[in-house]
CSV table of C-alpha atoms and ligand atoms in Angstrom, one decimal:
chain,number,residue,atom,x,y,z
K,1,MET,CA,0.1,-0.1,0.5
K,2,SER,CA,1.3,3.7,-1.1
K,3,ALA,CA,1.8,6.0,2.4
K,4,VAL,CA,-1.0,8.1,2.8
K,5,PRO,CA,-0.3,11.9,2.9
K,6,SER,CA,-1.0,13.0,6.2
K,7,PRO,CA,-0.8,16.8,7.3
K,8,SER,CA,2.4,17.4,8.1
K,9,ARG,CA,3.5,17.4,11.5
K,10,ASN,CA,4.2,21.1,12.9
K,11,SER,CA,6.0,20.5,16.3
K,12,ARG,CA,9.0,21.8,14.2
K,13,ILE,CA,7.2,25.4,14.0
K,14,THR,CA,8.2,27.4,17.2
K,15,GLY,CA,7.5,30.9,17.0
K,16,VAL,CA,4.3,32.8,16.2
K,17,VAL,CA,3.1,32.3,12.7
K,18,ASP,CA,1.3,35.3,11.7
K,19,PRO,CA,0.1,35.3,7.9
K,20,VAL,CA,-1.6,38.5,8.6
K,21,ARG,CA,2.2,40.0,8.1
K,22,TYR,CA,2.7,38.5,4.3
K,23,THR,CA,-1.2,38.6,3.3
K,24,ASP,CA,-2.5,41.7,1.4
K,25,GLY,CA,-5.8,42.3,2.7
K,26,TYR,CA,-5.9,41.4,5.8
K,27,SER,CA,-4.7,43.4,8.8
K,28,TYR,CA,-5.3,43.7,12.8
K,29,ARG,CA,-7.6,46.8,14.3
K,30,GLY,CA,-6.4,46.3,17.8
K,31,SER,CA,-6.9,43.0,18.3
K,32,ARG,CA,-9.6,42.2,16.0
K,33,LEU,CA,-8.7,40.7,12.4
K,34,TYR,CA,-10.5,42.6,9.3
K,35,CYS,CA,-10.6,41.7,5.9
K,36,GLU,CA,-10.3,45.0,4.3
K,37,GLY,CA,-12.8,47.1,5.9
K,38,VAL,CA,-14.7,44.3,7.5
K,39,ALA,CA,-14.2,42.3,10.8
K,40,MET,CA,-14.2,39.1,10.4
K,41,GLU,CA,-16.6,38.9,13.6
K,42,GLU,CA,-19.2,40.7,11.5
K,43,ILE,CA,-18.8,38.1,8.7
K,44,ALA,CA,-19.6,35.1,11.2
K,45,GLU,CA,-22.6,37.3,12.8
K,46,ARG,CA,-24.1,37.5,9.5
K,47,VAL,CA,-23.5,34.5,7.1
K,48,GLY,CA,-22.5,31.7,10.1
K,49,THR,CA,-19.4,29.6,9.7
K,50,PRO,CA,-17.6,28.2,8.1
K,51,ALA,CA,-17.3,30.4,5.4
K,52,TYR,CA,-14.4,31.3,2.9
K,53,VAL,CA,-13.8,34.8,2.3
K,54,TYR,CA,-12.0,36.4,-0.3
K,55,SER,CA,-10.4,39.8,-0.7
K,56,ARG,CA,-10.8,41.8,-3.5
K,57,ALA,CA,-8.1,43.8,-3.4
K,58,SER,CA,-5.7,41.1,-2.5
K,59,ILE,CA,-7.0,39.5,-6.2
K,60,GLU,CA,-6.9,42.9,-8.1
K,61,GLN,CA,-2.9,43.6,-6.6
K,62,ALA,CA,-1.8,40.3,-7.6
K,63,TYR,CA,-2.9,40.5,-11.1
K,64,ARG,CA,-1.6,43.9,-11.8
K,65,GLN,CA,1.4,43.3,-10.2
K,66,LEU,CA,2.0,40.4,-12.7
K,67,ASP,CA,0.2,42.2,-15.5
K,68,THR,CA,2.7,45.4,-14.7
K,69,ALA,CA,5.6,43.3,-14.2
K,70,PHE,CA,6.0,42.2,-18.0
K,71,GLY,CA,6.1,45.9,-19.0
K,72,LYS,CA,5.4,46.1,-22.4
K,73,LEU,CA,6.0,43.1,-23.5
K,74,PRO,CA,2.6,42.0,-25.5
K,75,HIS,CA,1.5,39.5,-23.1
K,76,THR,CA,-1.9,38.1,-22.0
K,77,ILE,CA,-2.5,36.7,-18.0
K,78,CYS,CA,-5.1,33.6,-18.6
K,79,TYR,CA,-6.3,33.0,-15.4
K,80,ALA,CA,-6.3,29.3,-14.7
K,81,MET,CA,-9.9,29.3,-13.3
K,82,LYS,CA,-9.7,25.8,-11.9
K,83,ALA,CA,-7.9,27.3,-8.9
K,84,ASN,CA,-11.7,29.5,-7.9
K,85,SER,CA,-14.0,29.4,-10.4
K,86,ASN,CA,-17.0,31.4,-8.4
K,87,LEU,CA,-18.8,33.7,-10.9
K,88,GLY,CA,-18.0,36.5,-8.2
K,89,ILE,CA,-14.4,35.8,-8.7
K,90,LEU,CA,-14.4,35.6,-12.1
K,91,ARG,CA,-16.2,38.8,-12.8
K,92,ILE,CA,-13.0,40.5,-11.0
K,93,PHE,CA,-10.6,39.0,-13.2
K,94,ALA,CA,-12.6,40.0,-16.3
K,95,ALA,CA,-13.2,43.6,-15.3
K,96,LEU,CA,-9.6,43.8,-15.1
K,97,GLY,CA,-9.3,42.6,-18.5
K,98,SER,CA,-8.0,39.0,-17.9
K,99,GLY,CA,-7.7,35.9,-20.5
K,100,PHE,CA,-8.9,32.8,-18.9
K,101,ASP,CA,-7.4,29.2,-19.0
K,102,ILE,CA,-9.9,26.6,-18.8
K,103,VAL,CA,-10.0,22.6,-18.8
K,104,SER,CA,-13.7,21.4,-19.3
K,105,GLY,CA,-16.8,22.3,-20.3
K,106,GLY,CA,-18.4,23.4,-17.4
K,107,GLU,CA,-15.6,26.2,-16.9
K,108,LEU,CA,-16.4,27.5,-20.2
K,109,TYR,CA,-20.1,27.7,-19.5
K,110,ARG,CA,-19.3,29.7,-16.2
K,111,LEU,CA,-17.3,32.7,-18.6
K,112,ARG,CA,-20.0,32.4,-21.0
K,113,ARG,CA,-22.3,33.2,-17.8
K,114,ILE,CA,-20.8,36.3,-17.5
K,115,GLY,CA,-20.2,37.2,-21.0
K,116,VAL,CA,-16.3,36.3,-21.3
K,117,PRO,CA,-15.5,36.8,-25.3
K,118,GLY,CA,-13.9,33.2,-26.7
K,119,ASN,CA,-10.9,35.3,-27.8
K,120,ARG,CA,-9.9,35.5,-24.0
K,121,ILE,CA,-10.1,31.9,-23.6
K,122,VAL,CA,-7.7,28.9,-24.1
K,123,PHE,CA,-8.3,25.3,-23.0
K,124,SER,CA,-6.3,23.2,-21.8
K,125,GLY,CA,-6.4,19.9,-20.5
K,126,VAL,CA,-5.5,15.9,-21.2
K,127,GLY,CA,-9.5,14.6,-22.0
K,128,LYS,CA,-11.2,17.5,-24.3
K,129,SER,CA,-14.4,15.2,-25.4
K,130,ARG,CA,-16.3,16.0,-28.3
K,131,GLU,CA,-18.9,17.6,-27.0
K,132,GLU,CA,-16.8,20.1,-25.2
K,133,ILE,CA,-14.6,20.5,-28.1
K,134,ARG,CA,-17.6,22.0,-30.3
K,135,GLU,CA,-18.5,24.0,-27.8
K,136,ALA,CA,-15.4,25.8,-27.8
K,137,LEU,CA,-15.6,25.7,-31.5
K,138,ARG,CA,-18.2,27.6,-31.4
K,139,ALA,CA,-17.1,30.2,-28.9
K,140,ARG,CA,-14.4,30.8,-31.3
K,141,ILE,CA,-12.0,30.6,-28.3
K,142,LEU,CA,-8.5,32.0,-28.7
K,143,LEU,CA,-6.4,28.9,-28.5
K,144,PHE,CA,-7.0,24.9,-27.7
K,145,ASN,CA,-3.6,23.7,-26.2
K,146,VAL,CA,-4.0,20.1,-27.7
K,147,GLU,CA,-2.3,17.2,-25.7
K,148,SER,CA,-2.5,14.4,-28.1
K,149,ALA,CA,-2.3,12.9,-31.7
K,150,ALA,CA,-5.9,11.5,-31.1
K,151,GLU,CA,-7.4,14.8,-29.5
K,152,LEU,CA,-5.7,16.7,-32.9
K,153,ASP,CA,-8.0,14.4,-35.2
K,154,LEU,CA,-11.1,15.2,-33.3
K,155,LEU,CA,-10.3,18.9,-33.1
K,156,ALA,CA,-9.4,18.7,-37.0
K,157,ALA,CA,-12.7,16.6,-37.4
K,158,GLU,CA,-15.0,18.7,-35.4
K,159,ALA,CA,-13.7,21.9,-37.0
K,160,SER,CA,-14.5,20.6,-40.6
K,161,ARG,CA,-17.8,19.7,-39.5
K,162,LEU,CA,-18.4,23.0,-38.1
K,163,ARG,CA,-16.6,24.8,-40.9
K,164,VAL,CA,-14.2,26.9,-39.0
K,165,ARG,CA,-10.8,26.9,-38.6
K,166,ALA,CA,-9.7,26.0,-35.0
K,167,ALA,CA,-7.1,28.1,-33.2
K,168,ALA,CA,-4.7,25.1,-31.9
K,169,SER,CA,-1.3,24.7,-30.1
K,170,ILE,CA,0.6,21.9,-28.9
K,171,ARG,CA,1.0,21.6,-25.0
K,172,VAL,CA,4.4,19.6,-25.3
K,173,ASN,CA,5.9,17.7,-22.3
K,174,PRO,CA,9.1,19.5,-21.6
K,175,ASP,CA,10.6,17.1,-19.6
K,176,VAL,CA,11.5,19.1,-16.5
K,177,ALA,CA,11.4,18.5,-13.0
K,178,ALA,CA,9.4,21.3,-11.0
K,179,GLY,CA,6.7,21.8,-8.5
K,180,GLY,CA,5.9,21.0,-4.7
K,181,HIS,CA,4.2,17.8,-4.0
K,182,PRO,CA,4.0,14.8,-6.6
K,183,HIS,CA,0.6,15.0,-7.5
K,184,ILE,CA,1.2,18.5,-8.5
K,185,SER,CA,4.3,18.4,-10.4
K,186,THR,CA,3.3,17.6,-14.5
K,187,GLY,CA,6.1,18.6,-16.3
K,188,HIS,CA,8.0,15.3,-16.1
K,189,HIS,CA,8.2,13.0,-19.2
K,190,ARG,CA,6.2,10.2,-16.8
K,191,HIS,CA,3.5,12.2,-16.4
K,192,LYS,CA,0.3,12.3,-18.5
K,193,PHE,CA,0.3,15.6,-19.7
K,194,GLY,CA,1.9,16.7,-23.0
K,195,ILE,CA,3.4,15.4,-26.0
K,196,ASP,CA,6.9,14.7,-26.4
K,197,TRP,CA,9.1,16.8,-28.3
K,198,ASP,CA,9.6,14.6,-31.8
K,199,MET,CA,5.8,13.7,-31.7
K,200,ALA,CA,4.8,17.5,-31.5
K,201,ARG,CA,7.0,18.4,-34.5
K,202,LYS,CA,5.9,15.9,-36.5
K,203,LEU,CA,2.1,16.6,-35.6
K,204,TYR,CA,2.8,20.4,-36.4
K,205,LEU,CA,4.2,19.4,-39.9
K,206,ALA,CA,1.5,17.3,-40.8
K,207,HIS,CA,-0.9,19.6,-40.2
K,208,ARG,CA,1.2,22.7,-41.7
K,209,ASP,CA,-1.1,23.2,-44.5
K,210,SER,CA,-4.5,21.9,-42.8
K,211,ARG,CA,-7.7,23.6,-43.6
K,212,TRP,CA,-9.1,23.1,-40.2
K,213,ILE,CA,-6.1,23.3,-37.8
K,214,GLY,CA,-4.5,26.7,-37.8
K,215,TRP,CA,-1.3,26.4,-35.8
K,216,GLN,CA,-1.0,29.6,-33.5
K,217,GLY,CA,1.2,28.7,-30.7
K,218,ILE,CA,3.0,26.2,-28.4
K,219,SER,CA,2.5,25.5,-24.9
K,220,ALA,CA,3.7,23.9,-21.8
K,221,HIS,CA,2.8,23.9,-18.5
K,222,ILE,CA,5.6,22.7,-15.8
K,223,GLY,CA,3.5,21.9,-12.6
K,224,SER,CA,2.7,23.9,-9.8
K,225,GLN,CA,3.9,25.8,-6.4
K,226,ILE,CA,6.9,26.5,-7.7
K,227,LEU,CA,9.6,28.2,-5.6
K,228,THR,CA,12.2,28.8,-8.2
K,229,LEU,CA,13.2,30.2,-11.5
K,230,ALA,CA,15.5,27.5,-12.9
K,231,PRO,CA,12.7,25.3,-14.0
K,232,TYR,CA,11.1,27.9,-15.7
K,233,ARG,CA,14.3,29.3,-17.5
K,234,GLN,CA,14.7,25.6,-18.5
K,235,ALA,CA,11.4,24.9,-19.9
K,236,VAL,CA,10.8,28.3,-21.6
K,237,SER,CA,14.2,28.1,-23.4
K,238,ARG,CA,13.5,24.9,-24.6
K,239,LEU,CA,9.9,26.3,-26.1
K,240,ALA,CA,11.7,29.3,-27.5
K,241,GLY,CA,14.1,26.7,-29.2
K,242,PHE,CA,11.6,24.7,-30.7
K,243,PHE,CA,9.3,27.8,-31.9
K,244,ARG,CA,12.2,28.8,-33.9
K,245,ASP,CA,12.9,25.5,-35.2
K,246,LEU,CA,8.7,25.5,-36.6
K,247,GLY,CA,9.7,29.0,-37.8
K,248,ARG,CA,12.4,27.7,-40.3
K,249,ALA,CA,10.0,24.7,-41.1
K,250,GLY,CA,7.5,27.2,-42.5
K,251,ILE,CA,5.2,27.5,-39.0
K,252,ALA,CA,5.3,31.0,-38.0
K,253,LEU,CA,3.4,30.9,-34.6
K,254,LYS,CA,2.1,34.0,-32.7
K,255,TYR,CA,1.5,32.9,-29.3
K,256,LEU,CA,4.3,31.0,-26.7
K,257,ASP,CA,2.1,29.9,-23.9
K,258,CYS,CA,4.4,29.0,-20.3
K,259,GLY,CA,1.3,27.8,-18.3
K,260,GLY,CA,1.1,28.6,-14.6
K,261,GLY,CA,2.4,27.2,-11.7
K,262,LEU,CA,3.7,30.3,-9.6
K,263,GLY,CA,4.1,29.0,-5.8
K,264,ILE,CA,2.9,31.3,-3.0
K,265,ARG,CA,3.9,31.3,0.9
K,266,TYR,CA,1.7,29.5,3.0
K,267,THR,CA,4.2,29.0,6.2
K,268,ALA,CA,7.9,29.8,5.4
K,269,GLU,CA,8.0,29.1,1.8
K,270,GLN,CA,9.9,32.2,-0.3
K,271,PRO,CA,7.7,32.8,-3.4
K,272,LEU,CA,9.7,33.8,-6.5
K,273,ASP,CA,9.4,37.6,-6.8
K,274,LYS,CA,7.2,38.2,-10.0
K,275,ALA,CA,9.1,41.1,-11.3
K,276,ALA,CA,12.3,38.8,-11.2
K,277,TYR,CA,10.3,35.7,-12.7
K,278,ALA,CA,8.5,38.2,-15.6
K,279,ALA,CA,12.1,39.6,-16.4
K,280,GLU,CA,13.3,35.8,-16.7
K,281,LEU,CA,10.6,35.1,-19.3
K,282,ALA,CA,10.6,38.4,-21.0
K,283,ARG,CA,14.1,38.1,-21.2
K,284,ILE,CA,13.8,34.5,-23.4
K,285,VAL,CA,10.5,35.4,-25.1
K,286,ARG,CA,11.2,38.9,-26.4
K,287,PRO,CA,13.4,37.9,-29.1
K,288,LEU,CA,10.9,35.7,-30.9
K,289,GLY,CA,8.7,38.6,-31.7
K,290,CYS,CA,5.5,36.7,-30.5
K,291,HIS,CA,2.9,36.9,-28.0
K,292,LEU,CA,3.2,35.7,-24.2
K,293,LEU,CA,0.4,34.1,-22.4
K,294,ILE,CA,0.8,32.6,-19.1
K,295,GLU,CA,-2.1,30.6,-16.9
K,296,PRO,CA,-1.3,31.2,-13.2
K,297,GLY,CA,-4.0,30.5,-10.8
K,298,ARG,CA,-2.9,30.2,-7.4
K,299,SER,CA,-1.0,33.1,-7.1
K,300,LEU,CA,-3.5,35.4,-8.1
K,301,VAL,CA,-6.1,33.7,-5.8
K,302,GLY,CA,-4.8,31.6,-2.9
K,303,PRO,CA,-3.6,34.2,-0.3
K,304,ALA,CA,-6.7,36.5,-1.1
K,305,GLY,CA,-8.7,33.8,0.8
K,306,VAL,CA,-9.8,32.7,3.9
K,307,ILE,CA,-12.0,30.4,5.9
K,308,LEU,CA,-13.4,31.4,8.7
K,309,MET,CA,-14.5,29.0,11.1
K,310,ARG,CA,-15.7,28.6,14.8
K,311,VAL,CA,-14.6,25.9,17.4
K,312,LEU,CA,-17.0,23.4,18.4
K,313,TYR,CA,-15.6,22.0,21.2
K,314,THR,CA,-11.8,21.1,22.9
K,315,LYS,CA,-10.6,17.9,24.2
K,316,GLU,CA,-7.8,16.6,25.9
K,317,ASN,CA,-6.9,13.0,25.3
K,318,ARG,CA,-3.9,11.9,27.5
K,319,GLY,CA,-1.8,15.4,27.4
K,320,LYS,CA,-2.7,15.7,23.6
K,321,ASP,CA,-4.9,18.9,23.0
K,322,PHE,CA,-7.7,19.0,20.2
K,323,VAL,CA,-9.4,22.1,19.0
K,324,ILE,CA,-12.7,20.5,17.3
K,325,VAL,CA,-13.5,23.0,14.6
K,326,ASP,CA,-16.7,23.6,12.5
K,327,ALA,CA,-14.7,23.4,9.2
K,328,ALA,CA,-13.7,20.2,7.6
K,329,MET,CA,-11.8,18.1,4.8
K,330,ASN,CA,-14.8,18.3,2.7
K,331,ASP,CA,-14.4,21.8,2.9
K,332,PHE,CA,-10.9,22.4,2.4
K,333,MET,CA,-8.9,19.0,0.9
K,334,ARG,CA,-5.4,20.2,0.7
K,335,PRO,CA,-3.8,19.3,4.0
K,336,ALA,CA,-5.5,15.7,3.3
K,337,LEU,CA,-4.9,15.5,0.1
K,338,TYR,CA,-1.3,16.7,-0.2
K,339,GLY,CA,-0.3,16.8,3.6
K,340,ALA,CA,-0.4,20.8,3.0
K,341,THR,CA,0.1,23.2,6.3
K,342,HIS,CA,-2.0,26.2,6.1
K,343,PRO,CA,-1.7,28.2,9.3
K,344,VAL,CA,-4.5,29.0,11.7
K,345,THR,CA,-4.7,31.7,13.5
K,346,HIS,CA,-7.5,33.4,16.4
K,347,VAL,CA,-10.0,36.2,14.9
K,348,ARG,CA,-9.0,37.6,18.3
K,349,ARG,CA,-5.5,38.2,18.4
K,350,ALA,CA,-4.0,35.6,20.9
K,351,SER,CA,-2.2,36.3,24.3
K,352,GLY,CA,0.1,34.6,26.4
K,353,ARG,CA,2.1,31.3,25.7
K,354,LEU,CA,1.0,29.5,22.5
K,355,THR,CA,0.0,26.1,23.7
K,356,ARG,CA,-0.1,23.7,20.6
K,357,ALA,CA,-3.1,21.4,19.6
K,358,ASP,CA,-3.9,19.5,16.9
K,359,VAL,CA,-6.5,21.1,14.9
K,360,VAL,CA,-9.3,19.1,13.3
K,361,GLY,CA,-12.9,18.8,11.7
K,362,PRO,CA,-16.0,17.0,12.3
K,363,VAL,CA,-15.7,14.4,9.7
K,364,CYS,CA,-15.2,10.9,10.4
K,365,GLU,CA,-11.8,10.1,9.4
K,366,SER,CA,-8.3,10.6,10.9
K,367,GLY,CA,-7.2,12.4,7.6
K,368,ASP,CA,-9.7,15.1,9.1
K,369,CYS,CA,-7.1,17.0,10.3
K,370,PHE,CA,-6.0,20.8,9.4
K,371,LEU,CA,-3.0,20.8,11.6
K,372,GLN,CA,-1.1,19.0,14.3
K,373,ASP,CA,0.7,20.3,17.4
K,374,TRP,CA,-0.2,23.6,16.0
K,375,PRO,CA,0.9,26.6,18.4
K,376,LEU,CA,-2.5,28.3,18.6
K,377,GLY,CA,-2.4,29.4,21.8
K,378,LYS,CA,-5.5,29.1,24.7
K,379,THR,CA,-8.8,28.4,23.0
K,380,SER,CA,-12.1,27.7,23.9
K,381,ALA,CA,-15.5,27.0,22.5
K,382,GLY,CA,-17.0,29.1,20.7
K,383,ASP,CA,-13.9,31.2,19.7
K,384,LEU,CA,-13.4,32.2,15.9
K,385,LEU,CA,-10.5,31.0,13.8
K,386,VAL,CA,-9.1,31.6,10.1
K,387,LEU,CA,-7.3,29.0,8.1
K,388,TRP,CA,-5.1,30.7,5.9
K,389,GLY,CA,-4.3,30.5,2.3
K,390,THR,CA,-7.3,29.1,1.1
K,391,GLY,CA,-8.1,31.1,-2.0
K,392,ALA,CA,-7.0,28.5,-4.5
K,393,TYR,CA,-8.1,25.0,-4.6
K,394,GLY,CA,-10.2,25.8,-1.8
K,395,PHE,CA,-14.1,25.8,-2.4
K,396,ALA,CA,-13.1,24.4,-6.0
K,397,GLN,CA,-12.1,21.1,-4.1
K,398,ALA,CA,-14.9,21.0,-1.9
K,399,SER,CA,-17.4,18.2,-1.7
K,400,ASN,CA,-20.5,17.0,0.4
K,401,TYR,CA,-18.7,14.3,2.3
K,402,ASN,CA,-20.2,13.2,5.3
K,403,SER,CA,-23.3,15.1,3.6
K,404,ARG,CA,-22.2,18.3,5.1
K,405,THR,CA,-23.7,21.6,3.1
K,406,ARG,CA,-20.7,23.4,1.4
K,407,PRO,CA,-20.0,26.9,3.1
K,408,GLU,CA,-21.2,30.2,2.4
K,409,GLU,CA,-18.7,32.3,0.2
K,410,VAL,CA,-18.2,35.9,1.1
K,411,LEU,CA,-16.0,38.6,-1.2
K,412,VAL,CA,-14.7,41.7,0.7
K,413,SER,CA,-14.4,45.2,-1.3
K,414,GLY,CA,-13.5,47.8,0.9
K,415,ARG,CA,-16.1,48.2,3.7
K,416,ARG,CA,-18.5,46.2,1.8
K,417,MET,CA,-19.2,42.3,2.1
K,418,GLN,CA,-21.1,40.5,-0.5
K,419,SER,CA,-22.2,36.9,-0.4
K,420,ILE,CA,-21.0,35.5,-3.7
K,421,ARG,CA,-22.7,32.0,-3.3
K,422,ARG,CA,-24.8,31.2,-0.7
K,423,ARG,CA,-24.3,28.5,1.8
K,424,GLU,CA,-25.7,25.1,0.7
K,425,SER,CA,-29.1,23.8,1.6
K,426,ARG,CA,-30.6,20.2,2.5
K,427,ALA,CA,-32.2,20.9,-0.3
K,428,ASP,CA,-29.5,21.3,-2.0
K,429,LEU,CA,-27.7,18.4,-0.8
K,430,VAL,CA,-30.4,16.1,-2.4
K,431,ARG,CA,-30.9,17.8,-5.7
K,432,GLY,CA,-31.1,15.3,-8.6
K,433,GLU,CA,-31.2,12.3,-6.3
M,501,LLP,N1,-2.6,25.8,-16.6
M,501,LLP,C1,-2.4,24.3,-16.3
M,501,LLP,C2,-2.5,23.3,-17.7
M,501,LLP,C3,-2.6,23.9,-15.4
M,501,LLP,O1,-2.9,22.1,-15.2
M,501,LLP,C4,-2.6,24.5,-13.9
M,501,LLP,C5,-2.6,24.0,-12.9
M,501,LLP,C6,-2.7,25.8,-14.3
M,501,LLP,C7,-2.3,26.5,-15.2
M,501,LLP,C8,-2.4,26.6,-12.8
M,501,LLP,O2,-1.4,26.1,-12.0
M,501,LLP,P1,-1.1,27.5,-10.5
M,501,LLP,O3,-0.4,28.7,-11.1
M,501,LLP,O4,-2.3,27.7,-10.0
M,501,LLP,O5,0.1,26.6,-9.9
M,501,LLP,N2,-5.0,21.3,-6.7
M,501,LLP,C9,-3.6,21.4,-6.4
M,501,LLP,C10,-2.9,22.3,-7.6
M,501,LLP,C11,-3.2,21.5,-8.9
M,501,LLP,C12,-2.8,22.4,-10.3
M,501,LLP,C13,-3.5,21.8,-11.5
M,501,LLP,N3,-3.0,22.7,-13.0
M,501,LLP,C14,-3.4,22.3,-5.4
M,501,LLP,O6,-4.3,22.4,-4.2
M,501,LLP,O7,-2.3,22.6,-4.8
């Protein structure tokens, strides 16, 4: 049996971990935690707990910092909406002029619902169905990132049926090692993603004069939660070489899509400086005279979101303290799924000695544990706590396990809070059964 990733032990964390210091959009006023201009206590009072809370300013700032970092280089940020696909969040990106990276017909549907035009959308994913391909062709999307020879055949067939030319790119598998946890690294040849260089070249040439496939670009995505420049440098340099090679073979491309993957700080990570990342990509890409696409997800929304939750009980088992909260692994999977460490702090700033406890949810699994031996300090039933860095791959990966209704989602903009998804009801729970 393979080892089950368990939430990491945190006994090595000694001092105070205070994400408020490195998270835009959140601050203390006196001893009370605020998201922008709204007290977390007020949010709990108005919508209950657990609740996802997002800071609009944090998202806007992350987007603008990245956008500005590329300066005059022709580029489009295509937000990888799998990270957080709430319509309220998507509207923020649409208003900023962002593009979008989608991986399903469902994601396309969400974008159509808020009026995003097709030419702002790129479509990635190893298993696009015929129906999804058709929908995206009808929407006249900017780019299909094709991931297999068979998919390319299907794309050509569907394009010919609809009498439209598909704007396409091949997602190559650049064969570099990158990314944090093994479940989220994608750019190595043993992963299911992309097409190897030789096969990619054959396919570009085979469809060079095709009526239904219009080669527009080349793309790669090497992994997620990447904290160093080296894998980007390696992958993008290879892409650039390939881009030139294709040019010599008579295939002039317009787009070079470098995927997403920028890591963020959860506890002690040192994220890449956005300016350094942009400068490095620009240095390699500028001489090609092409248009750069990037597909960041986590780095744009991750830090903006938290889960606001309440302590149900505390208990001690043979000298070990447990804090049982009303959020659980179904609401937020990352600790159970990847052994990820997301800090928890009090909404009322704690004082006194930081006693340790395991922070666990009510679901009937030992894996339903957000943190072990976490220096949380004195905690009582009824206290409000915050689980940090949950804006990306948070609600998007939530489930109804244990027949728990999924949380409310709240967007804070300055002094205004707005529900962008109401808490699920019991009726929602059994809809369709
Ligand atoms: N583009 C493609 C083709 C992708 O597959 C992904 C993420 C992205 C862009 C965005 O990557 P980001 O900038 O967010 O790192 N659930 C995992 C992460 C899975 C990432 C999957 N692909 C987690 O919670 O860590």
